[in-house]
Every structure is written in C-alpha cells, then in structure tokens.
Amino acid sequence: ALAADWVVSSYDQHAQRNGDTGAAASEAQAVDLLRQLLHWPEHWTGLCVTGATMANYVGMALARQWYGKQHGRDVAVDGVWGLPPMTVFAGASHSSTSKALSMAGIGHGQLHALPLLPGREALDVAALERALVAHGDVPCTVVASAGTVNTVDFDDLAAIAALKARHPFWLHVDAAFGGIAAASDKYRGLLAGIEAADSVTVDAHKWLNVPYDCALTYTAHLPLQLEVFQNRSAYLPAPLAVEDNYLHLAPENSRRFRALPLWMTLLAYGREGHAELVERNCASAQRLGELLGGDPLFRLVAPVRLNVVCFTLANGDAAALQRLHKALHEDGTAYLSPSVLDGQPMLRAALCNWRTTDADVEQTYAALKRLATAAVHPSP
Ligand SMILES: *Cc1c(COP(=O)(O)O)cnc(C)c1O
C-alpha cells in the first residue's frame, strides 16, 4: 500500500472517468474487491473518499435526497427549504455523524440518541421501534453503528433491518473500522443484516492499513447519488454511463488516485491475509485484556469484543489515570487514547496495525504496569 501511495504521487493521475484512465478503472476494481472481501451485496456501488467523515457525509446527503423525494421534492434542485425537519435516530453514533448532518444541512440538532442496551453501547432496537411509532411513522433516518469507537459494540443490524418492512426510514451504517471485521469468518456475523443498508461507510486508512487518506462510501441507490453529486458544466458533460464517471458521483471533482494503495493491499494480502490481520489484532486485544483484567492495578470497563481494550485504574483515581496517560505518552511504548465511558474516564487501546503482535502487547502491558505503579504512588 505504501509503495502504491508513492506511485500515486509520481503518476499524479486524477481518478475521474472510467475508460479514460487506469486510475478510475482501478478504483472500480478496488471498490468491488473490498465489497467481495466483506461479503457485501453485489448491487451496491461505491467509491473512494478521503475518510469516514466524508463517507458519512455522502450517506447523509443521500438520505436527505431520499427524504425530499418522500415529500415530492428534489432537494438537489430546490434545497431543503420549507420541508419538515428530518429526524435522525441513532444509538452511540460517532461524532462525525453530527458533523456530517451539519455539513448536509440536515442539522445535528435533528440527531436523537436513543437508549442503549444495559451495559452496552449497542442501540436498544425495541426503543428504536417505539421511537419510530411515536414519531408518527413519517420518513426519517436511522444511523447504525458497526461498531462503536469506544468498545467496538455493534448495533443489531438484522433487527434494525427487519424494522424497515414496517417503518419508512433510510438506513445508514457507519462501519468505519468495524466493517473490516467481516473479512474474517469468525467475526462476519457481527455485521449480519448490513445488506439492508441504504448507505454504508467503511474506512481503508484504519484497519486496512492503507495510508491516509482513504475511505469508501457504498450505496444501494446510485440514481440518488447521481442526482446529488452530478456536475453540470459545458466542458464536463454527463456521460452516458454515469456510473463510469466519478465526477458525477463523488463530492470531489478532481480526485487523487487514492484507490491504488487499496487495490494493491487487497491483491497483495487477499482474503487470507486480511482475515489473519483481523484475527491477530483481536487475539492480541484479548491477550492485553487478560493481562490487564488479571492485574489488581487495573480494571476492564468493557469486555474485549474485538480489537479494542477499555480499562481504567482499579482504584478509580481519575488524576492518577491522567498521570498514567501522560507518562505513557512520554515513554512512547504505545499510544492509548483517553476516553470516557458512562461518565468514567478510561484508556482505550485500539489494535489495528498490521505489525502489532503479542510481543507488543506484552511490552505495552509491562510499561503500563510500571507507569501505573508510579502514577498511583507519585513521588512527593
Ligand atoms: C474513525 C471513525 C470515523 C471518522 O473517520 P475518519 O476517517 O477519521 O473521517 C467515523 N466513524 C467511526 C465509527 C470511526 O471509527
């Protein structure tokens, strides 16, 4: 992927029209290869954008266009003016969903966070159904998480998808890094039901280890995407086969050939390589979870579901936890992000690098133990 990224800069080909350039053709292939790797539906189309935030933006722009249609309005032409606000339901959605709603003119004030299952970050689907009914069963949007950024919890996509038969909503799934779990048969079940999604986000620059910046947006509604993103100009006419020209489907007009690193990594490592990466990271996370969970200095604040370990100091001392985070940062053994779960500060070890092995986990644990001891008992 890194070598491909260098080629991309040297070659400097923009990725716009399939047929004109190898860049767009390779992008079409990469998008389809990833779809196959994750066992996602054949009828989905997709393209590369700069990150999951941008992919979420595309999803929200499509939801907005669909919502307008439900009211007899072509929002791409006439704007949202005068339409009733579109409600967006979600569980523990990523902050970028709010940002995407702001950018799309839907407004992050329309985002309603619904109750989560007890002790989980997964949406309570019964609460979602009650909310849909209470909302009067008018068209709206549901943003599902696969998975959440703190504890990598997955909304029950199959149960949410089943609600689509009875309630009118656009289903967007944010699978920024959790989506890659589907590369492993062991974890694929976490994403069961995703085939019912109307739009989907997945990052390539996270678990796929492609250099920044690269993510993908998929949809089952290519015509809506064309309505939203079609570029109208005399010198860049709409081609006959619109799906062959990213100019009319992507937020960007000029586009970096960012699909090449993705294409390269997919072909280089294939199904086996990506399953191995996912399973190795998850096994290492389990190992780190066992080490921290078995040590009286630490306490896990969530079960290790996938590749993330959330923990805090057993004594619950928030100031000591802060000292530990700072000391670890300065020590440089590992980078852990500070976060908050259920109002309590914690540290979050997210394992997604292709080079990470159990040896790194042992080293990280040893550093954590050494630095936590010092943080809990600071020298006067
Ligand atoms: C990281 C992440 C995002 C944002 O991704 P960027 O690629 O940084 O824009 C969105 N959603 C989820 C669930 C994420 O983990």
XYZ file of C-alpha atoms and ligand atoms in Angstrom:
395
model
C 0.000 0.000 0.000
C 2.833 2.370 0.836
C 4.630 1.644 -2.431
C 1.352 2.205 -4.260
C 0.949 5.532 -2.492
C 4.345 6.655 -3.795
C 3.347 5.581 -7.292
C 0.148 7.609 -6.953
C 2.109 10.782 -6.204
C 4.613 10.170 -9.012
C 1.953 9.231 -11.555
C -0.320 12.099 -10.412
C -3.305 10.886 -12.398
C -6.689 12.149 -11.345
C -9.349 9.453 -10.927
C -12.410 10.580 -12.763
C -13.684 8.749 -15.789
C -13.566 5.004 -16.115
C -12.293 4.097 -19.574
C -10.185 7.244 -19.913
C -7.671 6.347 -17.260
C -6.369 3.341 -15.433
C -6.965 5.271 -12.239
C -10.753 5.183 -12.406
C -10.744 1.590 -13.652
C -8.543 0.539 -10.729
C -10.823 2.372 -8.339
C -13.843 0.499 -9.683
C -11.960 -2.753 -9.161
C -10.775 -1.866 -5.671
C -14.279 -0.857 -4.614
C -15.622 -4.152 -5.906
C -12.798 -6.232 -4.402
C -13.427 -4.764 -0.970
C -17.142 -5.380 -1.372
C -16.350 -9.025 -2.139
C -13.896 -9.312 0.748
C -16.594 -8.179 3.166
C -19.339 -10.290 1.514
C -21.476 -7.238 0.824
C -24.237 -7.234 -1.822
C -23.362 -7.232 -5.498
C -25.832 -4.480 -6.326
C -24.034 -1.953 -4.128
C -21.887 0.635 -5.851
C -19.189 2.635 -4.172
C -16.272 4.979 -4.492
C -13.353 6.336 -2.533
C -13.497 9.472 -0.438
C -10.998 10.969 1.990
C -12.315 9.428 5.208
C -15.263 8.011 7.081
C -16.429 11.516 7.953
C -16.760 12.258 4.246
C -18.401 8.861 3.633
C -20.892 9.642 6.400
C -21.496 12.972 4.711
C -22.287 11.208 1.419
C -24.660 8.879 3.298
C -26.454 11.821 4.901
C -26.651 13.695 1.588
C -28.301 10.624 0.034
C -30.683 10.302 2.986
C -31.588 13.969 2.502
C -32.296 13.427 -1.208
C -34.423 10.341 -0.422
C -36.293 12.252 2.284
C -37.061 15.069 -0.133
C -38.490 12.529 -2.598
C -40.849 11.258 0.122
C -42.221 14.812 0.153
C -42.285 15.237 -3.627
C -39.199 17.437 -3.564
C -35.914 17.198 -5.458
C -33.656 18.629 -2.766
C -30.670 18.705 -5.135
C -32.574 21.224 -7.244
C -34.730 23.127 -4.758
C -32.950 22.708 -1.441
C -34.466 21.696 1.877
C -36.311 24.997 2.349
C -39.846 24.510 3.640
C -39.521 20.759 4.236
C -40.307 19.483 7.715
C -37.025 18.686 9.532
C -35.775 15.117 9.061
C -35.325 13.243 12.328
C -32.218 11.077 12.623
C -32.208 8.251 15.167
C -29.034 6.580 16.398
C -27.544 4.806 19.379
C -23.906 5.585 20.186
C -23.074 7.217 16.861
C -19.605 8.546 16.081
C -19.118 12.312 16.411
C -18.556 12.542 12.656
C -22.243 11.734 12.115
C -23.153 15.018 13.818
C -20.605 16.806 11.688
C -21.982 15.162 8.536
C -25.507 16.255 9.490
C -24.287 19.821 9.906
C -22.499 19.756 6.562
C -25.511 18.240 4.791
C -27.853 20.968 6.005
C -29.929 18.455 7.959
C -28.652 19.850 11.245
C -27.063 17.895 14.056
C -29.911 19.102 16.257
C -32.082 16.536 14.442
C -29.948 13.681 15.792
C -31.801 11.829 18.542
C -29.652 9.496 20.625
C -31.816 6.573 21.690
C -31.354 4.325 24.741
C -28.613 1.686 24.585
C -28.837 -1.878 25.836
C -27.868 -2.150 29.526
C -24.086 -2.118 29.957
C -23.618 -1.891 26.200
C -23.026 0.709 23.504
C -25.471 -1.043 21.170
C -28.784 0.537 20.310
C -31.870 -0.804 22.089
C -33.837 -1.814 18.980
C -37.129 -2.040 20.904
C -36.599 1.601 21.903
C -35.950 2.424 18.252
C -39.240 0.855 17.200
C -41.094 2.765 19.924
C -39.420 5.982 18.766
C -40.364 5.335 15.134
C -44.001 4.786 16.105
C -44.059 7.787 18.454
C -42.546 9.830 15.633
C -45.735 9.102 13.661
C -44.119 6.701 11.226
C -43.121 9.526 8.916
C -39.920 9.146 6.859
C -36.706 9.561 8.862
C -33.138 8.275 9.004
C -31.514 5.679 11.245
C -27.736 5.687 11.643
C -26.482 2.335 12.903
C -23.012 1.686 14.332
C -20.795 -1.218 13.301
C -19.065 -0.781 15.625
C -18.773 1.948 18.171
C -15.497 3.712 18.666
C -15.146 3.153 22.435
C -15.941 -0.508 22.999
C -16.483 -1.724 19.396
C -20.053 -2.675 20.108
C -22.295 -3.470 17.146
C -25.905 -2.443 16.718
C -28.108 -5.412 15.825
C -28.247 -4.636 12.101
C -30.559 -7.562 11.284
C -33.109 -6.443 13.883
C -32.916 -2.846 12.656
C -33.207 -4.010 9.047
C -36.348 -6.003 9.966
C -37.987 -2.728 11.081
C -37.665 -1.392 7.549
C -40.565 -3.600 6.466
C -42.897 -1.727 8.812
C -41.421 1.765 9.106
C -40.151 4.169 6.439
C -36.539 5.088 7.122
C -33.207 5.435 5.369
C -30.678 3.106 6.966
C -27.095 4.335 7.054
C -24.477 2.066 8.622
C -21.234 3.568 9.909
C -18.835 0.625 9.674
C -15.728 2.834 9.594
C -13.397 0.276 11.104
C -15.754 -2.442 12.373
C -16.718 -3.250 8.796
C -13.320 -4.806 8.160
C -14.143 -7.458 10.779
C -16.261 -9.083 8.070
C -13.004 -10.107 6.361
C -12.828 -12.846 8.998
C -15.437 -15.610 9.071
C -15.034 -15.584 12.833
C -16.410 -12.038 13.136
C -18.516 -11.682 9.998
C -21.708 -12.419 11.950
C -21.354 -9.076 13.756
C -22.380 -7.390 10.516
C -25.287 -9.690 9.662
C -28.147 -7.626 8.267
C -25.938 -4.929 6.727
C -27.206 -5.952 3.268
C -30.405 -3.999 4.036
C -28.499 -0.720 4.408
C -29.192 2.144 2.019
C -25.739 3.651 2.520
C -22.596 2.399 4.229
C -19.297 3.905 5.397
C -16.050 1.974 5.715
C -12.533 3.297 6.223
C -9.492 1.950 4.393
C -6.991 4.012 6.390
C -7.874 2.323 9.657
C -7.963 -1.464 9.841
C -6.940 -1.981 6.220
C -3.727 -0.072 6.970
C -3.836 1.932 3.750
C -2.002 5.288 4.056
C -4.167 8.336 4.811
C -6.477 9.353 3.329
C -8.893 6.734 2.045
C -12.378 5.548 2.922
C -15.283 4.176 0.936
C -18.917 5.026 0.631
C -21.295 2.361 -0.684
C -24.935 2.684 -1.588
C -27.840 0.723 -2.998
C -29.194 3.928 -4.585
C -26.883 5.007 -7.382
C -29.551 7.191 -9.102
C -29.968 9.293 -5.949
C -26.205 9.691 -5.748
C -26.132 10.977 -9.311
C -28.855 13.498 -8.503
C -26.910 14.848 -5.543
C -23.403 14.912 -6.966
C -23.868 15.403 -10.707
C -21.533 18.068 -12.019
C -23.175 20.259 -14.627
C -20.879 22.099 -16.977
C -20.343 22.573 -20.667
C -16.867 21.155 -20.747
C -17.519 18.252 -18.366
C -20.725 16.770 -19.786
C -22.581 13.935 -18.104
C -21.515 10.755 -19.851
C -23.999 8.142 -21.000
C -22.909 5.643 -18.370
C -22.910 7.891 -15.323
C -21.701 5.132 -13.033
C -18.491 5.188 -15.038
C -17.670 8.746 -14.107
C -16.827 9.551 -10.529
C -17.086 13.236 -11.372
C -20.863 12.859 -11.144
C -20.966 10.643 -8.072
C -18.317 11.928 -5.681
C -18.237 15.111 -3.609
C -14.912 15.963 -5.283
C -14.361 16.778 -8.939
C -10.580 16.418 -9.133
C -9.709 13.297 -7.219
C -6.476 11.707 -6.046
C -5.838 8.168 -7.243
C -6.253 7.030 -3.625
C -7.729 3.702 -4.683
C -4.360 2.320 -5.830
C -2.982 1.607 -2.321
C -6.282 -0.086 -1.508
C -6.207 -2.119 -4.742
C -2.621 -3.117 -4.035
C -3.242 -4.211 -0.460
C -6.354 -6.184 -1.401
C -4.474 -8.076 -4.107
C -1.304 -8.490 -2.062
C -2.909 -9.969 1.044
C -6.234 -11.283 -0.223
C -8.887 -12.955 1.873
C -6.435 -14.939 3.955
C -4.148 -12.031 4.720
C -6.934 -9.725 5.816
C -8.642 -12.412 7.906
C -5.265 -13.084 9.541
C -4.756 -9.385 10.312
C -8.204 -9.033 11.876
C -7.889 -12.236 13.892
C -4.346 -11.469 15.062
C -5.317 -7.973 16.251
C -8.380 -9.361 18.037
C -6.352 -12.147 19.679
C -3.750 -9.589 20.814
C -6.522 -7.406 22.231
C -7.868 -10.453 24.096
C -4.366 -11.078 25.453
C -3.994 -7.469 26.629
C -7.465 -7.696 28.177
C -6.466 -10.852 30.075
C -3.260 -9.257 31.348
C -4.960 -6.041 32.498
C -8.074 -7.821 33.801
C -5.938 -10.199 35.847
C -3.877 -7.428 37.419
C -5.225 -5.821 40.617
C -3.842 -2.435 39.452
C -6.302 -2.286 36.551
C -9.952 -2.869 35.786
C -11.549 -3.518 32.406
C -14.546 -1.235 31.865
C -15.977 -3.278 28.972
C -15.489 -6.784 27.668
C -12.946 -7.050 24.846
C -15.327 -7.597 21.945
C -12.959 -7.149 19.042
C -9.721 -5.195 18.783
C -10.164 -2.570 21.495
C -9.364 -2.817 25.207
C -11.036 -0.282 27.518
C -9.692 -0.096 31.035
C -9.030 2.165 33.968
C -7.110 2.076 37.234
C -8.747 -0.248 39.739
C -8.634 2.429 42.448
C -10.805 4.727 40.268
C -8.374 7.638 40.726
C -9.009 9.920 37.702
C -5.951 12.111 38.412
C -3.687 9.051 38.563
C -5.188 7.821 35.280
C -4.323 11.157 33.704
C -0.768 10.893 35.046
C -0.554 7.372 33.601
C -1.710 8.547 30.188
C 0.788 11.393 30.146
C 3.627 9.132 31.326
C 2.802 6.519 28.674
C 2.739 9.188 26.011
C 6.164 10.428 27.079
C 7.503 6.884 27.430
C 6.499 6.145 23.852
C 5.945 2.392 24.200
C 2.384 2.636 22.932
C -0.237 5.207 22.129
C -3.525 4.795 24.000
C -6.327 7.289 23.635
C -8.109 8.668 26.674
C -11.886 8.400 26.528
C -14.981 8.391 28.710
C -17.470 5.557 29.131
C -20.645 6.009 31.183
C -19.154 9.168 32.624
C -15.981 7.464 33.819
C -12.580 8.293 32.364
C -10.701 5.372 30.863
C -7.916 4.453 28.488
C -8.522 2.775 25.178
C -6.040 0.522 23.409
C -7.157 0.084 19.800
C -5.125 -2.559 17.977
C -5.299 -2.209 14.226
C -1.739 -2.041 12.946
C -0.550 -4.807 10.629
C 2.739 -5.081 12.533
C 1.236 -5.471 16.011
C 1.887 -8.831 17.654
C 1.586 -10.319 21.131
C 5.157 -9.152 21.787
C 3.947 -5.527 21.516
C 1.104 -6.364 23.849
C 3.469 -7.816 26.471
C 5.709 -4.756 26.158
C 2.736 -2.396 26.460
C 1.426 -4.222 29.485
C 4.845 -4.095 31.175
C 5.056 -0.334 30.527
C 1.511 0.205 31.779
C 2.255 -1.726 34.952
C 5.479 0.159 35.629
C 3.979 3.577 34.888
C 0.692 2.883 36.681
C 2.565 1.956 39.842
C 4.358 5.311 39.684
C 1.139 7.181 38.812
C -0.768 5.683 41.726
C 2.075 6.468 44.162
C 3.618 9.694 42.827
C 6.914 10.592 44.475
C 6.473 13.665 46.673
C -12.831 6.878 12.765
C -14.293 6.842 12.630
C -14.981 7.816 11.883
C -14.281 9.006 11.246
O -13.362 8.550 10.358
P -12.333 9.490 9.562
O -11.774 8.535 8.575
O -11.348 9.955 10.575
O -13.086 10.597 8.950
C -16.333 7.672 11.743
N -16.999 6.671 12.324
C -16.384 5.728 13.070
C -17.177 4.629 13.692
C -14.998 5.777 13.238
O -14.385 4.839 13.965
